[in-house]
GROMACS .gro file of C-alpha atoms in nm:
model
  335
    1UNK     CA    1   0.281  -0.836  -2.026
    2UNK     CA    2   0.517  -0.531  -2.027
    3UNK     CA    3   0.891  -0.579  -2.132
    4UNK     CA    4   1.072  -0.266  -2.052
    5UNK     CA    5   1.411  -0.192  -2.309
    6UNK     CA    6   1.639   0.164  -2.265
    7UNK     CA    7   1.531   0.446  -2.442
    8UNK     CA    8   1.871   0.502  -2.550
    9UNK     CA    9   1.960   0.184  -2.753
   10UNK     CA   10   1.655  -0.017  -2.695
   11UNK     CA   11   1.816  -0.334  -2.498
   12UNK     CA   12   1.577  -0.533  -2.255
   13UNK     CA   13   1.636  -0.414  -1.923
   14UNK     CA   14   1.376  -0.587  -1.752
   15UNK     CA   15   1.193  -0.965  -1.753
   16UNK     CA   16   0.826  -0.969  -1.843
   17UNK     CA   17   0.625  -0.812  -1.567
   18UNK     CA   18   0.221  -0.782  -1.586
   19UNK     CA   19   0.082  -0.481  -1.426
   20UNK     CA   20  -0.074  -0.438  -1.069
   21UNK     CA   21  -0.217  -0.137  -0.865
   22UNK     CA   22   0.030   0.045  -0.660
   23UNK     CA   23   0.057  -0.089  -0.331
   24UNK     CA   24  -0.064   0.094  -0.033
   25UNK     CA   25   0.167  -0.001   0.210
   26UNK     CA   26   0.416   0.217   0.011
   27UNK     CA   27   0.298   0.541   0.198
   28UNK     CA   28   0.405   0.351   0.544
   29UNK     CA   29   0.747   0.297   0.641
   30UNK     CA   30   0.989   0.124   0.973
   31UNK     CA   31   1.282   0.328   0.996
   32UNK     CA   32   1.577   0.152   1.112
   33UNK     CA   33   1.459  -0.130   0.953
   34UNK     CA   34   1.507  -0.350   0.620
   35UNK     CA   35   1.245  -0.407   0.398
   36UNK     CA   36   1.158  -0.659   0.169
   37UNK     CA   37   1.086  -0.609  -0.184
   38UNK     CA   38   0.794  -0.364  -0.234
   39UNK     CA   39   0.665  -0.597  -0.573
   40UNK     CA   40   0.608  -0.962  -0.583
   41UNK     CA   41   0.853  -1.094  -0.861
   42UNK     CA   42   0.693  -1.053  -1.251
   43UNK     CA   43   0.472  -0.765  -1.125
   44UNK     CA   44   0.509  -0.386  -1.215
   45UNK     CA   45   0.310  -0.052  -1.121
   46UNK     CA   46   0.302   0.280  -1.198
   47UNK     CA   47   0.350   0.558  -0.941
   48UNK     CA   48   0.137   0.905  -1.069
   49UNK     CA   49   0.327   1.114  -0.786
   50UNK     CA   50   0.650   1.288  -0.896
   51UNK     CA   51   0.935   1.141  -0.742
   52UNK     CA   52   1.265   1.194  -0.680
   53UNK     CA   53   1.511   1.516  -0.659
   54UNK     CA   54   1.420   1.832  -0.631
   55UNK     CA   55   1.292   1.834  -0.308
   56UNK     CA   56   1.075   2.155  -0.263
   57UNK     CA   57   0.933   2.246   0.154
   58UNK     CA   58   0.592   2.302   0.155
   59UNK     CA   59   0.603   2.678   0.250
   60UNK     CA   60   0.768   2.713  -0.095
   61UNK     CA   61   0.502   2.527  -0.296
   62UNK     CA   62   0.183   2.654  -0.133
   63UNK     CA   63  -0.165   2.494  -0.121
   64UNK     CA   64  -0.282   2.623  -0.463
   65UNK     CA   65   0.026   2.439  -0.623
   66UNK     CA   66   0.029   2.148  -0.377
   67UNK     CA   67  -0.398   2.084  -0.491
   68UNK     CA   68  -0.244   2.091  -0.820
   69UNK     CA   69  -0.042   1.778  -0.777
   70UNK     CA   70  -0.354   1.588  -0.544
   71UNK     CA   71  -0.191   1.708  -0.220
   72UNK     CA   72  -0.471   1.889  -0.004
   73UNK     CA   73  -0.288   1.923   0.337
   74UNK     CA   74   0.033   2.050   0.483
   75UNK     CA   75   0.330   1.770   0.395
   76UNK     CA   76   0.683   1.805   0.488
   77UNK     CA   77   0.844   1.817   0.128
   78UNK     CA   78   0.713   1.735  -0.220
   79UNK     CA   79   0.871   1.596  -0.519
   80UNK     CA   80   0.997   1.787  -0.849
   81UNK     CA   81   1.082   1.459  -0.958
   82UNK     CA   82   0.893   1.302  -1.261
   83UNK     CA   83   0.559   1.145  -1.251
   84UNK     CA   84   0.447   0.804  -1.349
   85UNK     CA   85   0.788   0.607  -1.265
   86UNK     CA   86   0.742   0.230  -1.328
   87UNK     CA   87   0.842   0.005  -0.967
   88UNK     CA   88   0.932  -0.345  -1.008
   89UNK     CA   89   1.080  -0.583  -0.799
   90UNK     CA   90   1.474  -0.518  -0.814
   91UNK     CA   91   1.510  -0.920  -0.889
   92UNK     CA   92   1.302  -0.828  -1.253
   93UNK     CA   93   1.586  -0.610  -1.319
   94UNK     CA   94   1.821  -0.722  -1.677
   95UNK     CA   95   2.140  -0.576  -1.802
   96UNK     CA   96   2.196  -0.280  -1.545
   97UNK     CA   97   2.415  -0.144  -1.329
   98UNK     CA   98   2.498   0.127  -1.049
   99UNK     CA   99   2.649   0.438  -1.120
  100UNK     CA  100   2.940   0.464  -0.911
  101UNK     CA  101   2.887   0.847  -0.854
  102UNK     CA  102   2.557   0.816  -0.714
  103UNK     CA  103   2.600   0.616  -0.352
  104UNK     CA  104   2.364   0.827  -0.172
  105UNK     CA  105   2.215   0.644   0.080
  106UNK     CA  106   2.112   0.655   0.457
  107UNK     CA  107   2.279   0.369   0.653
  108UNK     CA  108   2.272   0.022   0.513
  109UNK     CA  109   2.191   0.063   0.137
  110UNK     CA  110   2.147   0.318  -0.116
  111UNK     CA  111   1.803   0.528  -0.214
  112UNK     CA  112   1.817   0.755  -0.531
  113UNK     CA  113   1.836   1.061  -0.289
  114UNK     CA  114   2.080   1.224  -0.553
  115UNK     CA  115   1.938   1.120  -0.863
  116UNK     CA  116   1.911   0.832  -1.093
  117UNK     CA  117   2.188   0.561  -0.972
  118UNK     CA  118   2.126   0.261  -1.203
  119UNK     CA  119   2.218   0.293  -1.592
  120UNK     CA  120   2.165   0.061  -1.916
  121UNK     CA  121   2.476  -0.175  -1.991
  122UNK     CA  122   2.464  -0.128  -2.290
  123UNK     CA  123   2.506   0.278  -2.370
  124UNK     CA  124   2.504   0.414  -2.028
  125UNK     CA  125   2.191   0.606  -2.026
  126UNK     CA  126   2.097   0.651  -1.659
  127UNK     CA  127   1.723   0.476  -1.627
  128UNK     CA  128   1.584   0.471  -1.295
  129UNK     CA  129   1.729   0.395  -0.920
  130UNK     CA  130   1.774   0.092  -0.724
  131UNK     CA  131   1.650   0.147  -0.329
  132UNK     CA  132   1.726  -0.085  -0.086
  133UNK     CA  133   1.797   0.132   0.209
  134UNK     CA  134   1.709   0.070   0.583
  135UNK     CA  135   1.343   0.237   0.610
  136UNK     CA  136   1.224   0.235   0.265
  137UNK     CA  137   1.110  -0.080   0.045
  138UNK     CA  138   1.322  -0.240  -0.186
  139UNK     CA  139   1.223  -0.106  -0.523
  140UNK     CA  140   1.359  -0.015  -0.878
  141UNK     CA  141   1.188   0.277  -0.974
  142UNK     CA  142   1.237   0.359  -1.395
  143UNK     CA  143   1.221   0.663  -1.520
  144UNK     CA  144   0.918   0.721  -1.769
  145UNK     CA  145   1.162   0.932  -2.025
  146UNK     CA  146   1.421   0.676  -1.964
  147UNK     CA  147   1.270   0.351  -2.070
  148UNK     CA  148   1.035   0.226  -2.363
  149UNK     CA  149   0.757  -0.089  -2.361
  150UNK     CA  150   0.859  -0.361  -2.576
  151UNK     CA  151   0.692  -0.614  -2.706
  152UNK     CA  152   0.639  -0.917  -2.436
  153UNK     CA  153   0.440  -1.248  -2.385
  154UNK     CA  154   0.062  -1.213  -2.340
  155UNK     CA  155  -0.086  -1.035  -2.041
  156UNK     CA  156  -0.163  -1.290  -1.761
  157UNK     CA  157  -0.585  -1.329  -1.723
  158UNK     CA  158  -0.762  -1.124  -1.488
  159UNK     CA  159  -0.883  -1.267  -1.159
  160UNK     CA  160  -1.274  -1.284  -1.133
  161UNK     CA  161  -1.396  -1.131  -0.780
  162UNK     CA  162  -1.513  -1.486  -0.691
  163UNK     CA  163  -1.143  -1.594  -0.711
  164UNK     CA  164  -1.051  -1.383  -0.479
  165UNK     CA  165  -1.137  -1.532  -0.135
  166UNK     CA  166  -0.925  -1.853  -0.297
  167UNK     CA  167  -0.621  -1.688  -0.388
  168UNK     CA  168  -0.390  -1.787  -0.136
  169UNK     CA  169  -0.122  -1.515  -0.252
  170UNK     CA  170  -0.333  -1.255  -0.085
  171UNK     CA  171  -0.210  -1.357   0.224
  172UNK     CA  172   0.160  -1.340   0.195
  173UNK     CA  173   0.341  -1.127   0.417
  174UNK     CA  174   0.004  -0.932   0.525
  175UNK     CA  175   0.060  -0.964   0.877
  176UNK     CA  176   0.383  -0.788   0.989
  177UNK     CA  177   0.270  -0.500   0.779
  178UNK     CA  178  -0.104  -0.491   0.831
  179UNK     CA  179  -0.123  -0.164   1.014
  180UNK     CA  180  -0.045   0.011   0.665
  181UNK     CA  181  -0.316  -0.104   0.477
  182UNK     CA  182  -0.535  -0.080   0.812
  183UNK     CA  183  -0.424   0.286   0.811
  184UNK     CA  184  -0.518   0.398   0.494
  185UNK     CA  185  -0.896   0.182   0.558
  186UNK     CA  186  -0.942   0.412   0.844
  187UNK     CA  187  -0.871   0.736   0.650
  188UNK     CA  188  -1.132   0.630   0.392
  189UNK     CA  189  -1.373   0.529   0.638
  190UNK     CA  190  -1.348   0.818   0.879
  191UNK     CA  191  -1.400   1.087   0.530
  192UNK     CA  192  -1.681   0.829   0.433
  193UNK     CA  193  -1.845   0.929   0.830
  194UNK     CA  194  -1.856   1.282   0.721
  195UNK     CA  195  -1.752   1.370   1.069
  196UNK     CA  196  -2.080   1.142   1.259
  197UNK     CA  197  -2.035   0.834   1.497
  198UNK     CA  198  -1.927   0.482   1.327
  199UNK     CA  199  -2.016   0.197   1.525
  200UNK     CA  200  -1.825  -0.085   1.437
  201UNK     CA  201  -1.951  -0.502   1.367
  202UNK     CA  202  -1.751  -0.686   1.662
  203UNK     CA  203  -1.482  -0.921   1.527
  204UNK     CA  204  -1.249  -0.850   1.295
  205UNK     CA  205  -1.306  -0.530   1.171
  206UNK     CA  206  -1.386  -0.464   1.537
  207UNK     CA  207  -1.036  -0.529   1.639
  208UNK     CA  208  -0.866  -0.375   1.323
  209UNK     CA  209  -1.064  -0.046   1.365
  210UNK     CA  210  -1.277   0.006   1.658
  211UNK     CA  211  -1.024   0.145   1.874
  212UNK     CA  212  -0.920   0.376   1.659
  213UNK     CA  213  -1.271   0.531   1.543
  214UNK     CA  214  -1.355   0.576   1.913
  215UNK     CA  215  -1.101   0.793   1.937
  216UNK     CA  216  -1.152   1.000   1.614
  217UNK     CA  217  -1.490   1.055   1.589
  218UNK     CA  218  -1.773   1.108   1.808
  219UNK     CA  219  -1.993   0.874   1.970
  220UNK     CA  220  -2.429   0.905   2.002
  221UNK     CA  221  -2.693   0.843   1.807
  222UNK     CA  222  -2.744   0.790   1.379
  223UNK     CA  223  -2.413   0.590   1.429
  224UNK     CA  224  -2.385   0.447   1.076
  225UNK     CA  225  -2.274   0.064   1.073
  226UNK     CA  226  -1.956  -0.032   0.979
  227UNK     CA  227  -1.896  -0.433   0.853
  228UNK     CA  228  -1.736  -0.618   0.591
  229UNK     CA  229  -1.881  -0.678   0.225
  230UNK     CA  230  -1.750  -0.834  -0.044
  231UNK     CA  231  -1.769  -1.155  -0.303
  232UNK     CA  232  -1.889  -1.462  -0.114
  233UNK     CA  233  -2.006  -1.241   0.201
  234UNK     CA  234  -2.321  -1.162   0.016
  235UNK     CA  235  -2.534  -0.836   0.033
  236UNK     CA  236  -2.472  -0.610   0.267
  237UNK     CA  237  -2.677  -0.457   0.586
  238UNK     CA  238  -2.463  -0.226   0.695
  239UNK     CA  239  -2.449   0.176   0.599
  240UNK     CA  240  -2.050   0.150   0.598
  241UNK     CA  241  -1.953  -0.143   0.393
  242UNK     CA  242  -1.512  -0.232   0.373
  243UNK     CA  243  -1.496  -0.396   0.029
  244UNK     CA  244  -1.153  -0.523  -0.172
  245UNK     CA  245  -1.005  -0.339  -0.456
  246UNK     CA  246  -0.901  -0.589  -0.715
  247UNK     CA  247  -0.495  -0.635  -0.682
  248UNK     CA  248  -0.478  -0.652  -1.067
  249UNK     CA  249  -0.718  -0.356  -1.217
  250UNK     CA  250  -0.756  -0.122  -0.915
  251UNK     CA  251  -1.079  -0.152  -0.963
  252UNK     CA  252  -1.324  -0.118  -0.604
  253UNK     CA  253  -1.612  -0.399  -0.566
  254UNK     CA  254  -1.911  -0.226  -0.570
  255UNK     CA  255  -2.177  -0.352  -0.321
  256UNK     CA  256  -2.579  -0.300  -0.440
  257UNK     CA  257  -2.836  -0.091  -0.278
  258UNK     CA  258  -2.743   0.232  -0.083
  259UNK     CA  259  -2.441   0.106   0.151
  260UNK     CA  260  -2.081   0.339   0.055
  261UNK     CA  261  -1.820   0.127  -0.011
  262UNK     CA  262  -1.484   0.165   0.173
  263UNK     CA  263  -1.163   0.060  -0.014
  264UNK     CA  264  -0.964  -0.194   0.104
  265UNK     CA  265  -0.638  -0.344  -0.022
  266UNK     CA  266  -0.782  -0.686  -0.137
  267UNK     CA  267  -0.511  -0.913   0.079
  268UNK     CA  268  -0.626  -0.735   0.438
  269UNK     CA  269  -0.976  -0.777   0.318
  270UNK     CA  270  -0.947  -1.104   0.217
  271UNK     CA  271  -0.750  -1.174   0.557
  272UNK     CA  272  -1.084  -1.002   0.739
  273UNK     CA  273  -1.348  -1.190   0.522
  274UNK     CA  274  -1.181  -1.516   0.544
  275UNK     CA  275  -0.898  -1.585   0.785
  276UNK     CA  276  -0.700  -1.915   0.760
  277UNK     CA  277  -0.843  -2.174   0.945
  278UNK     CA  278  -0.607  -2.269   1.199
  279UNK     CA  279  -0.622  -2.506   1.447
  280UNK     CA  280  -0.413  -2.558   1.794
  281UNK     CA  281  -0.537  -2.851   1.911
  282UNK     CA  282  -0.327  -3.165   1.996
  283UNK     CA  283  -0.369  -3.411   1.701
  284UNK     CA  284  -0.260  -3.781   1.713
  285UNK     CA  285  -0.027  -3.889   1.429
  286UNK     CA  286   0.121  -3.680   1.170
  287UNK     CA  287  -0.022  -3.313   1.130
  288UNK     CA  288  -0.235  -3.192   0.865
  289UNK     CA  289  -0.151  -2.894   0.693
  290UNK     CA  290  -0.300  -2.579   0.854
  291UNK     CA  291  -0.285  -2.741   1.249
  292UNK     CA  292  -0.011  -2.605   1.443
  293UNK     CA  293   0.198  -2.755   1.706
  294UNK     CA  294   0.039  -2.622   2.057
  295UNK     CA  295   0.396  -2.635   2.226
  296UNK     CA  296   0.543  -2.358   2.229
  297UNK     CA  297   0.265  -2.161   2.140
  298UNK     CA  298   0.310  -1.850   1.877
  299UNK     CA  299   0.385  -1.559   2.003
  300UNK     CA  300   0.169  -1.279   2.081
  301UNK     CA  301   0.196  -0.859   2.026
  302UNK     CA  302   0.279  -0.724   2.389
  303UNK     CA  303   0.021  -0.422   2.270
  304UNK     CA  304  -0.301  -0.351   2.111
  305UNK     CA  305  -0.311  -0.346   1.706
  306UNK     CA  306  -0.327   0.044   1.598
  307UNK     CA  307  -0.352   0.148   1.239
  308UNK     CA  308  -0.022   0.280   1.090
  309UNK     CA  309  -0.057   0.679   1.197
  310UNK     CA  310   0.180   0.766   0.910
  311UNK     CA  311  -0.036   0.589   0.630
  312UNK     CA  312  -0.384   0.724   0.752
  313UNK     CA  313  -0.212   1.091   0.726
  314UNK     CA  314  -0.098   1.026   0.429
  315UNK     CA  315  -0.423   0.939   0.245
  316UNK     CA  316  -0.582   1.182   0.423
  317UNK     CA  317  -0.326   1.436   0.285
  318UNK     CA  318  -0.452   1.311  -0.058
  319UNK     CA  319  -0.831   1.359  -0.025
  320UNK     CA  320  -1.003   1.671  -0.104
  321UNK     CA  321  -1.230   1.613   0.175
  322UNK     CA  322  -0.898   1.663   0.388
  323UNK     CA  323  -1.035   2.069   0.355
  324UNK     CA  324  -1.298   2.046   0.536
  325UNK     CA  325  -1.233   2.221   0.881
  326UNK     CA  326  -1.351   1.899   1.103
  327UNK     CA  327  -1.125   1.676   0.931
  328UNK     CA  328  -0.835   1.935   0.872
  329UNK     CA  329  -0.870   1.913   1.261
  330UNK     CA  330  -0.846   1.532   1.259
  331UNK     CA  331  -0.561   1.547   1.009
  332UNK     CA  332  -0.358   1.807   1.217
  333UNK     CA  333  -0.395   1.640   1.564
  334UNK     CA  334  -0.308   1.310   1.409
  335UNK     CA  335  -0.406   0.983   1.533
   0.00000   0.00000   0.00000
């Protein structure tokens, strides 16, 4: 596991933290709203995007420059920040503190807008900033130049793919937020379509997707099948296959045969493949765990599920496929 100390003087400015791929839900957003912490607590990952002021407009950068950087469509603004800042939770956080000059922030907390806000204790080198502002997930982002790895415990084990499915901390605040993760599915899977017809396997992925698909892409014949694959689902049948990328090494399950795997962050998929058993019937007695009480009943959403419009653009904007004048279309009428 990763200890991270100050560049500067070398005191510990973090707890242990193992590492775990970057979160896709950071490239969605509520505005107007507070966020909870971006990082489960004892967990770090490493962001390869610059971040961070300057802020240059895409008319200044250009689509030579932006392909440079892995940005292949038209963005608002892009980073002349640093690449490769490490994001932990802001509770892993040891022997820092704001800098009083930097209190840039939107409405209810502060963001790093105007550089680095948090510094070591101990010699006052600034090292990364705290974000906790309305809109944006609560994060401590370190700068790479800033900070050095010290020596720490040993790395917590790797989860097999069969474990998956039984991790129950997959599942942990998925479902207010699911539209991110669902949003950056559907960019993979409409690039994976190459621009034909998807038809989609009813249930699940029916309901997370199918709406949306019918409205991007066409419909007709040599619709490729879309379903779920994964461990404990067994081999595949369909052309389209969503599998889980593992939470710890990034790495994408790869199914056998001829079916193209689509990426998907492993606690939607695992939501998908295996959703809690609940139960709402009326039980005599005490209740189990997992059985609900049927009065009042949960609520429901007032509309249909769509996938997160910001977070499919935004992997889209990331693809090289993204050049392609069919989906260049898709990307600029949005979704």
């Amino acid at each position: 596991m990763a200890v991270f100390g100050c560049a500067g003087c070398g005191a510990v400015l973090t707890a242990a933290v193992s590492e775990v791929t970057l979160p896709v839900h950071l490239s969605g957003t509520y505005w107007e709203t507070l966020h909870p912490p971006l990082l489960e607590a004892g967990t770090y990952a490493v962001d390869p995007e610059p971040y961070g002021p300057p802020w240059r407009p895409w008319g200044e950068i250009g689509a030579q420059e932006a392909a440079a950087r892995g940005v292949f469509a038209p963005i608002g603004t892009l980073s002349d920040g640093p690449s490769d800042t490490v994001l932990l939770a802001p509770g892993d956080m040891r022997d820092t503190g704001l800098i009083a000059e930097r209190p840039e922030g939107y409405c209810m907390g502060i963001n790093g807008s105007g550089g680095p806000n948090l510094a070591c204790l101990s010699c006052g080198l600034p090292v990364g900033s705290r974000i906790d502002d309305c809109g944006q997930w609560q994060v401590v982002r370190l700068l790479p130049q800033a900070v050095v790895r010290l020596p720490g415990p040993p790395e917590r084990p790797v989860m097999d793919w069969a474990e998956l499915p039984a991790d129950g901390v997959l599942w942990q605040g998925l479902s207010e937020y699911r539209d991110i993760p669902a949003g950056v599915a559907l960019a993979h899977v409409v690039v994976a379509a190459g621009g034909g017809p998807v038809e989609v396997a009813p249930g699940p992925v029916a309901e997370l997707l199918g709406r949306a698909l019918a409205a991007l892409l066409p419909s007709g014949e040599g619709a490729k099948w879309l379903d779920l694959a994964g461990p404990g689902l067994g081999e595949p049948s369909a052309a389209l296959v969503l599998v889980p990328v593992h939470p710890q090494t990034g790495e994408v399950w790869r199914p056998s045969g001829g079916a193209i795997a689509v990426p998907v962050e492993a606690p939607l998929w695992a939501e998908l493949a295996f959703p809690p058993y609940r139960t709402r019937l009326p039980v005599a007695g005490g209740l189990p765990a997992g059985v609900e009480r049927d009065d009042p009943l949960p609520p429901h959403p007032q509309l249909p599920f769509r996938p997160s419009c910001d977070a499919f653009r935004y992997t889209l904007a990331r693809m090289p496929a993204v050049r392609e004048p069919w989906l260049r279309a898709i990307y600029d009428r949005g979704c």
